[in-house]
Amino acid sequence: GPIHPRRPDTILRRMVRGMVPRRKPKGAAAMKRLRIYIGVPEEMRAMNFGRFEDAQATRPIPVYITVKELSKNLGWRG
């Protein structure tokens, strides 16, 4: 049967792969540059990131699931 990723980083990589034209040179290069981390990388912990207030959702969606919850439901033990 089909093999589904369980780790959060591989789930996200698979989702991005589905949105990128990976068989074309531009998409293949983008996939090579893609970096996905579980948690915050060491070199970015000290950085201060701002938020765009106008980009925030005015009415949050009441039904959602995080990638962590999805991974746990799929059997990830991390």
JSON list of C-alpha atoms in Angstrom, two decimals, residues 9-38:
[
{"chain": "A", "resi": 9, "resn": "ASP", "atom": "CA", "xyz": [9.36, 17.56, 8.84]},
{"chain": "A", "resi": 10, "resn": "THR", "atom": "CA", "xyz": [8.74, 14.86, 6.24]},
{"chain": "A", "resi": 11, "resn": "ILE", "atom": "CA", "xyz": [4.99, 15.58, 6.21]},
{"chain": "A", "resi": 12, "resn": "LEU", "atom": "CA", "xyz": [5.71, 19.25, 5.49]},
{"chain": "A", "resi": 13, "resn": "ARG", "atom": "CA", "xyz": [8.35, 18.38, 2.87]},
{"chain": "A", "resi": 14, "resn": "ARG", "atom": "CA", "xyz": [5.81, 16.13, 1.12]},
{"chain": "A", "resi": 15, "resn": "MET", "atom": "CA", "xyz": [3.18, 18.89, 1.22]},
{"chain": "A", "resi": 16, "resn": "VAL", "atom": "CA", "xyz": [5.58, 21.40, -0.35]},
{"chain": "A", "resi": 17, "resn": "ARG", "atom": "CA", "xyz": [6.68, 18.83, -2.93]},
{"chain": "A", "resi": 18, "resn": "GLY", "atom": "CA", "xyz": [3.07, 18.55, -4.05]},
{"chain": "A", "resi": 19, "resn": "MET", "atom": "CA", "xyz": [2.91, 22.30, -4.68]},
{"chain": "A", "resi": 20, "resn": "VAL", "atom": "CA", "xyz": [6.23, 22.67, -6.54]},
{"chain": "A", "resi": 21, "resn": "PRO", "atom": "CA", "xyz": [6.87, 21.61, -10.14]},
{"chain": "A", "resi": 22, "resn": "ARG", "atom": "CA", "xyz": [9.64, 19.29, -8.95]},
{"chain": "A", "resi": 23, "resn": "ARG", "atom": "CA", "xyz": [10.26, 17.62, -12.33]},
{"chain": "A", "resi": 24, "resn": "LYS", "atom": "CA", "xyz": [11.32, 20.92, -13.89]},
{"chain": "A", "resi": 25, "resn": "PRO", "atom": "CA", "xyz": [14.74, 22.43, -13.18]},
{"chain": "A", "resi": 26, "resn": "LYS", "atom": "CA", "xyz": [13.32, 25.40, -11.29]},
{"chain": "A", "resi": 27, "resn": "GLY", "atom": "CA", "xyz": [11.24, 23.18, -8.99]},
{"chain": "A", "resi": 28, "resn": "ALA", "atom": "CA", "xyz": [14.06, 20.68, -8.46]},
{"chain": "A", "resi": 29, "resn": "ALA", "atom": "CA", "xyz": [16.39, 23.53, -7.46]},
{"chain": "A", "resi": 30, "resn": "ALA", "atom": "CA", "xyz": [13.76, 24.89, -5.07]},
{"chain": "A", "resi": 31, "resn": "MET", "atom": "CA", "xyz": [13.37, 21.47, -3.42]},
{"chain": "A", "resi": 32, "resn": "LYS", "atom": "CA", "xyz": [17.14, 21.21, -2.95]},
{"chain": "A", "resi": 33, "resn": "ARG", "atom": "CA", "xyz": [17.18, 24.60, -1.21]},
{"chain": "A", "resi": 34, "resn": "LEU", "atom": "CA", "xyz": [14.25, 23.73, 1.06]},
{"chain": "A", "resi": 35, "resn": "ARG", "atom": "CA", "xyz": [15.18, 23.31, 4.72]},
{"chain": "A", "resi": 36, "resn": "ILE", "atom": "CA", "xyz": [12.65, 22.08, 7.24]},
{"chain": "A", "resi": 37, "resn": "TYR", "atom": "CA", "xyz": [13.44, 21.83, 10.95]},
{"chain": "A", "resi": 38, "resn": "ILE", "atom": "CA", "xyz": [11.65, 20.30, 13.90]}
]
